[in-house]
mmCIF file with all atom_site columns, C-alpha atoms in Angstrom:
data_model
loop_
_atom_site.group_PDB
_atom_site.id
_atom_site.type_symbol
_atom_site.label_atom_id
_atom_site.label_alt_id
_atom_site.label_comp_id
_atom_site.label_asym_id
_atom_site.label_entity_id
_atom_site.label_seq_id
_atom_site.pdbx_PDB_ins_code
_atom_site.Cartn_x
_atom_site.Cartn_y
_atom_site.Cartn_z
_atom_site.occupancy
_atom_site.B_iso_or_equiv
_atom_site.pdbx_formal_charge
_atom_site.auth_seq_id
_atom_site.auth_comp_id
_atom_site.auth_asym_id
_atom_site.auth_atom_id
_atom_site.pdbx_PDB_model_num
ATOM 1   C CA . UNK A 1 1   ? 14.712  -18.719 31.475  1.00 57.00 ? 7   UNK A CA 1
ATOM 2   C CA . UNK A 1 2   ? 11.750  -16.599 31.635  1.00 58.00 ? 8   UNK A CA 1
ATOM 3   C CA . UNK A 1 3   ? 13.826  -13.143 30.999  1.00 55.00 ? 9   UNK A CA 1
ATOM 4   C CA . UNK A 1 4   ? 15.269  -14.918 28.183  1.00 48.00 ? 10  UNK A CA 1
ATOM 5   C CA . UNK A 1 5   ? 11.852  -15.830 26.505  1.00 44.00 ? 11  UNK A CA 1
ATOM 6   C CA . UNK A 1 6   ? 10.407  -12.109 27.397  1.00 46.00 ? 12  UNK A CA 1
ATOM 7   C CA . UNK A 1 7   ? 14.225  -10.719 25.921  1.00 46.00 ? 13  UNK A CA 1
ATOM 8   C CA . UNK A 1 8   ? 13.082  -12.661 22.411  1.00 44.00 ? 14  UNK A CA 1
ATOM 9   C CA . UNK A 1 9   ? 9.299   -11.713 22.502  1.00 43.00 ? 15  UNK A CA 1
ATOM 10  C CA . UNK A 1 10  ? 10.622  -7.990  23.018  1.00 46.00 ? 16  UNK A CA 1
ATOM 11  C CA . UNK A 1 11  ? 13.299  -8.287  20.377  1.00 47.00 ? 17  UNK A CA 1
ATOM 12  C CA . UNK A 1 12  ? 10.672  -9.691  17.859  1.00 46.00 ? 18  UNK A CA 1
ATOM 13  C CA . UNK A 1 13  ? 8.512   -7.091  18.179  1.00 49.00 ? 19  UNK A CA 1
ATOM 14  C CA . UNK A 1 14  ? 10.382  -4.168  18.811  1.00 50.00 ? 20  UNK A CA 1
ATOM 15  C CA . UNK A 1 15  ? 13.350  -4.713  16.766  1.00 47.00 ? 21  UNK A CA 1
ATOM 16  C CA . UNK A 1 16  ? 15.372  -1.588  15.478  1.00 48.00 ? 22  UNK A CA 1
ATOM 17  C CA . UNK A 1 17  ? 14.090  0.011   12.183  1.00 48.00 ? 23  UNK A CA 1
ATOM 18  C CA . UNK A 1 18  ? 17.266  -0.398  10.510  1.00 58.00 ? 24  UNK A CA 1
ATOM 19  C CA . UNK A 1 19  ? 16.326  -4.382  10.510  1.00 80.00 ? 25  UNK A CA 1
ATOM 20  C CA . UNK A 1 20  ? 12.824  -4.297  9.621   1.00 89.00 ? 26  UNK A CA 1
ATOM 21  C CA . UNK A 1 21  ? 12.365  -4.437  6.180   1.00 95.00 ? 27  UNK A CA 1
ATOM 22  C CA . UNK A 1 22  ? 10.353  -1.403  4.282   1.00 96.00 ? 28  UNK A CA 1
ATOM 23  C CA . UNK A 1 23  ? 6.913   -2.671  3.396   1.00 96.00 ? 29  UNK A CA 1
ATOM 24  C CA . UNK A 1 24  ? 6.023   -2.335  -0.342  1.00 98.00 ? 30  UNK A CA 1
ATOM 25  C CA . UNK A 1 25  ? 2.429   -0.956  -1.710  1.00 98.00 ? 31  UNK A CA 1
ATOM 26  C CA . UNK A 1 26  ? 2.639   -1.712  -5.608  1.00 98.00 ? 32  UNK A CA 1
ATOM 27  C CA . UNK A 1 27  ? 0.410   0.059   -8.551  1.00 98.00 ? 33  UNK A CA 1
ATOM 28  C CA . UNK A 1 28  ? 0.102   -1.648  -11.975 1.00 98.00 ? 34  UNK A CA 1
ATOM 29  C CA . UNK A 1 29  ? -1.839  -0.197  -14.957 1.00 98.00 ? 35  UNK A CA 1
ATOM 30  C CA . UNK A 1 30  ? -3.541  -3.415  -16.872 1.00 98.00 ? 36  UNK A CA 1
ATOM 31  C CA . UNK A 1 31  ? -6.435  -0.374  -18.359 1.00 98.00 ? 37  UNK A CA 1
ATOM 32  C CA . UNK A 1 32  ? -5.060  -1.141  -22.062 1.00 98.00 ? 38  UNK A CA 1
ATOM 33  C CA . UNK A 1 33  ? -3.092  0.263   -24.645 1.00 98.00 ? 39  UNK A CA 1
ATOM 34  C CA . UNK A 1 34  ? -3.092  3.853   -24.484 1.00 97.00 ? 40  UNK A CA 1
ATOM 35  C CA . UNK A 1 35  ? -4.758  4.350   -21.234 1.00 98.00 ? 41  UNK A CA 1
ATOM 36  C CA . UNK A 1 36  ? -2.533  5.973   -18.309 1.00 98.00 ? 42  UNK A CA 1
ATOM 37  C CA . UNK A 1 37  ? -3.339  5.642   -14.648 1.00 98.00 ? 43  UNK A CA 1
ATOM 38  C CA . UNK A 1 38  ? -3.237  8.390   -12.469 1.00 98.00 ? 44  UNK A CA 1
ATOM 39  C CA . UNK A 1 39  ? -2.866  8.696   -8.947  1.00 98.00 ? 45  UNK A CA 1
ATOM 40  C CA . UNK A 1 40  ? -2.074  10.518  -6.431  1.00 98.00 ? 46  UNK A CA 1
ATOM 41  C CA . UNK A 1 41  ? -1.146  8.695   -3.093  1.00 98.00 ? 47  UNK A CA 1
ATOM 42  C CA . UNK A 1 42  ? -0.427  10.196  0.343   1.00 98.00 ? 48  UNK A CA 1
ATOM 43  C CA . UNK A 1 43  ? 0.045   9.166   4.168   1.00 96.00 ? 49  UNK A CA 1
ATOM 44  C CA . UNK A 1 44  ? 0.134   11.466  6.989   1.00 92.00 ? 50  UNK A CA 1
ATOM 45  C CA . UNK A 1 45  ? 3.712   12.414  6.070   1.00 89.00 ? 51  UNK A CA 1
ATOM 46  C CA . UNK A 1 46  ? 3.973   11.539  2.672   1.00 95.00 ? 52  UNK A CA 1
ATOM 47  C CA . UNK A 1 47  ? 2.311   13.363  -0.335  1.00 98.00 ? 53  UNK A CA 1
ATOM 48  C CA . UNK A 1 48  ? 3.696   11.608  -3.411  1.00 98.00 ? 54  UNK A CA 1
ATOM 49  C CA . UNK A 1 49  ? 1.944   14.229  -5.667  1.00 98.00 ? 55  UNK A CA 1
ATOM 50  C CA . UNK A 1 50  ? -0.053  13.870  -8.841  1.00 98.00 ? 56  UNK A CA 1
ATOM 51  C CA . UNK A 1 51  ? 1.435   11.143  -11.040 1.00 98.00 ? 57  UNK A CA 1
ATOM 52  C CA . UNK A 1 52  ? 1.041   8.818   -13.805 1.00 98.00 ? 58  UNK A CA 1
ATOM 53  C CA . UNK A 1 53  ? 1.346   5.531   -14.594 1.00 98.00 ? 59  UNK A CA 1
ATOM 54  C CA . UNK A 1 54  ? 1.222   3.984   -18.479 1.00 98.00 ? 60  UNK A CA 1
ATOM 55  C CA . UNK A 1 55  ? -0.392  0.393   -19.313 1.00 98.00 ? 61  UNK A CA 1
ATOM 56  C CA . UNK A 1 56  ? 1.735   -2.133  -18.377 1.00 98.00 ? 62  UNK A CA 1
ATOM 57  C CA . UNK A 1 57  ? 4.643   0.083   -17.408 1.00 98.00 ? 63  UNK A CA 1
ATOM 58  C CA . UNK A 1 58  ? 6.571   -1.195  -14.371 1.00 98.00 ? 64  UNK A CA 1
ATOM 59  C CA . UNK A 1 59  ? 4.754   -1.145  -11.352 1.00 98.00 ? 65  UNK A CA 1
ATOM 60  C CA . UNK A 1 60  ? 5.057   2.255   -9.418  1.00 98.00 ? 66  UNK A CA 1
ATOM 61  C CA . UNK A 1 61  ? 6.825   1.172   -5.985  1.00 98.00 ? 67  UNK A CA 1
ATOM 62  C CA . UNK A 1 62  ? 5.818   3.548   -2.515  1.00 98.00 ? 68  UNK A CA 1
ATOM 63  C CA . UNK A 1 63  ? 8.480   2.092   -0.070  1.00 97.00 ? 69  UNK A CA 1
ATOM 64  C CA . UNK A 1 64  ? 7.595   2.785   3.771   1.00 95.00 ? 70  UNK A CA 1
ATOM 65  C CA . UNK A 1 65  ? 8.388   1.302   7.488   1.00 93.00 ? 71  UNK A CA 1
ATOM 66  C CA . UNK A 1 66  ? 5.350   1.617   9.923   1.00 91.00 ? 72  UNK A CA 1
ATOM 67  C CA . UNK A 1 67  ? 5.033   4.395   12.367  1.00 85.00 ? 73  UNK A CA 1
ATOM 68  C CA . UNK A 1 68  ? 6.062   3.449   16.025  1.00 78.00 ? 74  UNK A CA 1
ATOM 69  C CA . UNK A 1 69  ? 3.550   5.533   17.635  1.00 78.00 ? 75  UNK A CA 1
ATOM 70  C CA . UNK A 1 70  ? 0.802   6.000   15.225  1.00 81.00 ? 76  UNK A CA 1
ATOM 71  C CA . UNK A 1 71  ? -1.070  3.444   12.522  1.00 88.00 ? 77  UNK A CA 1
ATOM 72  C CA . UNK A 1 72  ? 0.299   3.962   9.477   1.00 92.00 ? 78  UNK A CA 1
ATOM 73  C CA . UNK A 1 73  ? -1.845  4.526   6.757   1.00 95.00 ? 79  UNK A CA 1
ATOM 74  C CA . UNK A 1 74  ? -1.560  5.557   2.785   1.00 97.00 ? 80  UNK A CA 1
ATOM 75  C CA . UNK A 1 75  ? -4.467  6.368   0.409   1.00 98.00 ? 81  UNK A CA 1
ATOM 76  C CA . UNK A 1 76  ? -4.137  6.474   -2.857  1.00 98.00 ? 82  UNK A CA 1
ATOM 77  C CA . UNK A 1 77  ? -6.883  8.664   -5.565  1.00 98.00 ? 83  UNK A CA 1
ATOM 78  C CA . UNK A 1 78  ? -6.969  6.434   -8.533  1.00 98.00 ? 84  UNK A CA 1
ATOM 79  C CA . UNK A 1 79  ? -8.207  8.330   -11.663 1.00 98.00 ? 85  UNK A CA 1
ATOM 80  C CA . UNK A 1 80  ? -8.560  6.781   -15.411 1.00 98.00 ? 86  UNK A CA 1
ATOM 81  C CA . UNK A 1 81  ? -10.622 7.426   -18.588 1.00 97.00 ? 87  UNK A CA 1
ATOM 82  C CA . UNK A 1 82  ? -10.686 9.804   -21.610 1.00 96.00 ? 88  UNK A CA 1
ATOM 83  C CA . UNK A 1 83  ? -11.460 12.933  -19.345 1.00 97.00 ? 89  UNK A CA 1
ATOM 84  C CA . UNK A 1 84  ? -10.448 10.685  -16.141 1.00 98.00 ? 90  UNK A CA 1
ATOM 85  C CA . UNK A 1 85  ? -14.127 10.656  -15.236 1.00 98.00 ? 91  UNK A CA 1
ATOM 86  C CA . UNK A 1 86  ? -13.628 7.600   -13.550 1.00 98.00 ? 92  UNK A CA 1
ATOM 87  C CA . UNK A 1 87  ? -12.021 7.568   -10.078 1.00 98.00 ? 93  UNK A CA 1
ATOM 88  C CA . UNK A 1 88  ? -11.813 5.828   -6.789  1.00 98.00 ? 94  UNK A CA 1
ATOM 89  C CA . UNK A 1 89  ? -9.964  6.580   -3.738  1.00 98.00 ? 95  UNK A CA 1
ATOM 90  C CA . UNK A 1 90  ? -8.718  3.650   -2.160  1.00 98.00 ? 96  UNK A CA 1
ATOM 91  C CA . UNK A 1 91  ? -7.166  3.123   1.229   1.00 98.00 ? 97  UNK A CA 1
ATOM 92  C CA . UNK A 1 92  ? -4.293  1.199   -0.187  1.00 98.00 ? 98  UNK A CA 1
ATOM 93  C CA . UNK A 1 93  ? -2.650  0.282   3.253   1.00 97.00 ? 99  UNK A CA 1
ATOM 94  C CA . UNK A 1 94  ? -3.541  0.292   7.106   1.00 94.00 ? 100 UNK A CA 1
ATOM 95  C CA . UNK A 1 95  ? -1.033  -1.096  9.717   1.00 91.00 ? 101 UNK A CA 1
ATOM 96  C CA . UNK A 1 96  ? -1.643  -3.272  12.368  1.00 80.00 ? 102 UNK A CA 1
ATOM 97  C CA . UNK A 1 97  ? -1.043  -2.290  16.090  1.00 72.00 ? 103 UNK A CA 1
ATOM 98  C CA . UNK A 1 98  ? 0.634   0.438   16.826  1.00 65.00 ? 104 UNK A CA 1
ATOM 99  C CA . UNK A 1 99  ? 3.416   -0.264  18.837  1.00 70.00 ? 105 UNK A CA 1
ATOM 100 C CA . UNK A 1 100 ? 3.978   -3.856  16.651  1.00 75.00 ? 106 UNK A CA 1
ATOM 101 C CA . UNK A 1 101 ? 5.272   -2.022  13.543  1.00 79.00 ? 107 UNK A CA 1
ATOM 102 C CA . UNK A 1 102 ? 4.995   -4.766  10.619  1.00 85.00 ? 108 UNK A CA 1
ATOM 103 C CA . UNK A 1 103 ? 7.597   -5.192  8.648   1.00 91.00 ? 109 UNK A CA 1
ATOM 104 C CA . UNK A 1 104 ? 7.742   -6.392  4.629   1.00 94.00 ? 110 UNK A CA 1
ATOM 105 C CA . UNK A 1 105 ? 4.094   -6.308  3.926   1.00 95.00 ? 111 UNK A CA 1
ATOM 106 C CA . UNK A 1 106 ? 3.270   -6.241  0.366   1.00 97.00 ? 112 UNK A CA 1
ATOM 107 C CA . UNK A 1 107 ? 0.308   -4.645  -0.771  1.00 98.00 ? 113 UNK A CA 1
ATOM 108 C CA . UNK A 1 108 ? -1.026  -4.642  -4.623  1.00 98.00 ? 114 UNK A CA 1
ATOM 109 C CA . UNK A 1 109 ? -2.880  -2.841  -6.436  1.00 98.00 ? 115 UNK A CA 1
ATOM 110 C CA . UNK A 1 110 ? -3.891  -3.574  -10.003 1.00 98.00 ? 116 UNK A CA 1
ATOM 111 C CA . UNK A 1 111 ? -6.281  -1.076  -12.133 1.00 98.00 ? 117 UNK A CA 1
ATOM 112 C CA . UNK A 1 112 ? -8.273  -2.835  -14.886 1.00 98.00 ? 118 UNK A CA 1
ATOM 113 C CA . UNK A 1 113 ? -11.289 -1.744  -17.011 1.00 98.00 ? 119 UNK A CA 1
ATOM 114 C CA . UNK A 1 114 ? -13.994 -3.666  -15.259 1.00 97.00 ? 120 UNK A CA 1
ATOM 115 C CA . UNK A 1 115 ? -12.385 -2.437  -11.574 1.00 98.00 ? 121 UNK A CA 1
ATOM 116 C CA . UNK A 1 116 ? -9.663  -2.099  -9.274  1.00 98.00 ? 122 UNK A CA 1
ATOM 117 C CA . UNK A 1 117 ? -7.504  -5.735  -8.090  1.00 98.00 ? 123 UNK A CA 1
ATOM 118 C CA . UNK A 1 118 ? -6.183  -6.641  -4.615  1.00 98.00 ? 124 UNK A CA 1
ATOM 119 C CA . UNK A 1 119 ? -3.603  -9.074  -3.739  1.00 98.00 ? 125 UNK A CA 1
ATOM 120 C CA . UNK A 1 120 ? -1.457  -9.223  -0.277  1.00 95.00 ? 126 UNK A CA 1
ATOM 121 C CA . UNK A 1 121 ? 1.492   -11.062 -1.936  1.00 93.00 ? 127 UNK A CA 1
ATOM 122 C CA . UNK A 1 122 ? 2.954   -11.301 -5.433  1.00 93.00 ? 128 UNK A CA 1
ATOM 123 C CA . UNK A 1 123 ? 2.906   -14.820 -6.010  1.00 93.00 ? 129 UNK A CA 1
ATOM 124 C CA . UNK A 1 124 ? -1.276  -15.088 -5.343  1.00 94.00 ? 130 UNK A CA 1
ATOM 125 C CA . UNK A 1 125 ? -2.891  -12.973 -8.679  1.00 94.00 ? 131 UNK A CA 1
ATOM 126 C CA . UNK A 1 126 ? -5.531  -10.453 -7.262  1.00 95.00 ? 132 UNK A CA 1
ATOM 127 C CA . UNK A 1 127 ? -9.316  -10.458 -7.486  1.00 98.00 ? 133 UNK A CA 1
ATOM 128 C CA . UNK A 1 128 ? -11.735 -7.888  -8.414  1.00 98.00 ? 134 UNK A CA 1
ATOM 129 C CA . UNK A 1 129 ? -11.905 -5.590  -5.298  1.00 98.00 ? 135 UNK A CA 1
ATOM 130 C CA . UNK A 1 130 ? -14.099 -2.113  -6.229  1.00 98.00 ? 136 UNK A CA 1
ATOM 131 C CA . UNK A 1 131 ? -15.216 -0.780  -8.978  1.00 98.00 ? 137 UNK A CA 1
ATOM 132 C CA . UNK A 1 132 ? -14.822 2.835   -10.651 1.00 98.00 ? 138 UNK A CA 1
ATOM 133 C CA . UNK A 1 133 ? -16.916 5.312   -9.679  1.00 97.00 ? 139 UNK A CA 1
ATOM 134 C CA . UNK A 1 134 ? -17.739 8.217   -12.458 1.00 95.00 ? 140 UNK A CA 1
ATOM 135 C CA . UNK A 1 135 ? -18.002 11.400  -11.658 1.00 82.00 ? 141 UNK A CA 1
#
């Protein structure tokens, strides 16, 4: 009985990537009319590049599974305004452990005028969690 209890603890944590689903890091642009997002979001082996997101276009999806050896991490630069003067870089997501790989974590990310919003799931809406630096 114990090996089969220490078989499922094993086989919960350390399941095969294939079953683990990708977790999700979402960007919306709620700025206004007229007012484009860009970012530019990266991990260790991931650089996305330079890109830009329109207001209320659908949200721009990065799609991932969690490193096995190392914490997973993906930062995101976060530029807006007329000369996009205002700017924050933002770790957008940090794993857990690093040999318990998590798997469908949802992180969002919502860019308003007064700041930058943070939820953990889609169905709670985010709250206020930095504001814009200008520079």
């Amino acid at each position: 009985m114990k090996h089969l209890v220490l078989f499922i603890l094993v086989t919960a944590y350390f399941r095969p990537r294939e079953a683990c689903v990708k977790n999700r890091v979402l960007l919306h642009n709620e700025l206004g009319p007229g007012k484009p997002l860009e970012f530019h979001c990266y991990s260790v082996n991931n650089d996305l590049g330079v890109k830009n997101l329109n207001f209320n276009a659908t949200p721009y999806v990065i799609e991932f599974h969690d490193d096995w050896f190392f914490i997973t991490t993906w930062d995101c630069l976060l530029r807006q305004g007329a000369n996009m003067e205002y700017f924050y870089k933002v770790e957008v997501y940090r794993a857990g452990h690093r040999f318990i790989p998590k798997c469908g974590q949802i992180r969002v990310w919502t860019a308003k005028l007064d700041g930058i919003y943070f939820s953990r799931d889609l169905d709670t809406p985010p709250v206020l969690a930095l504001l814009w630096s200008l520079g």
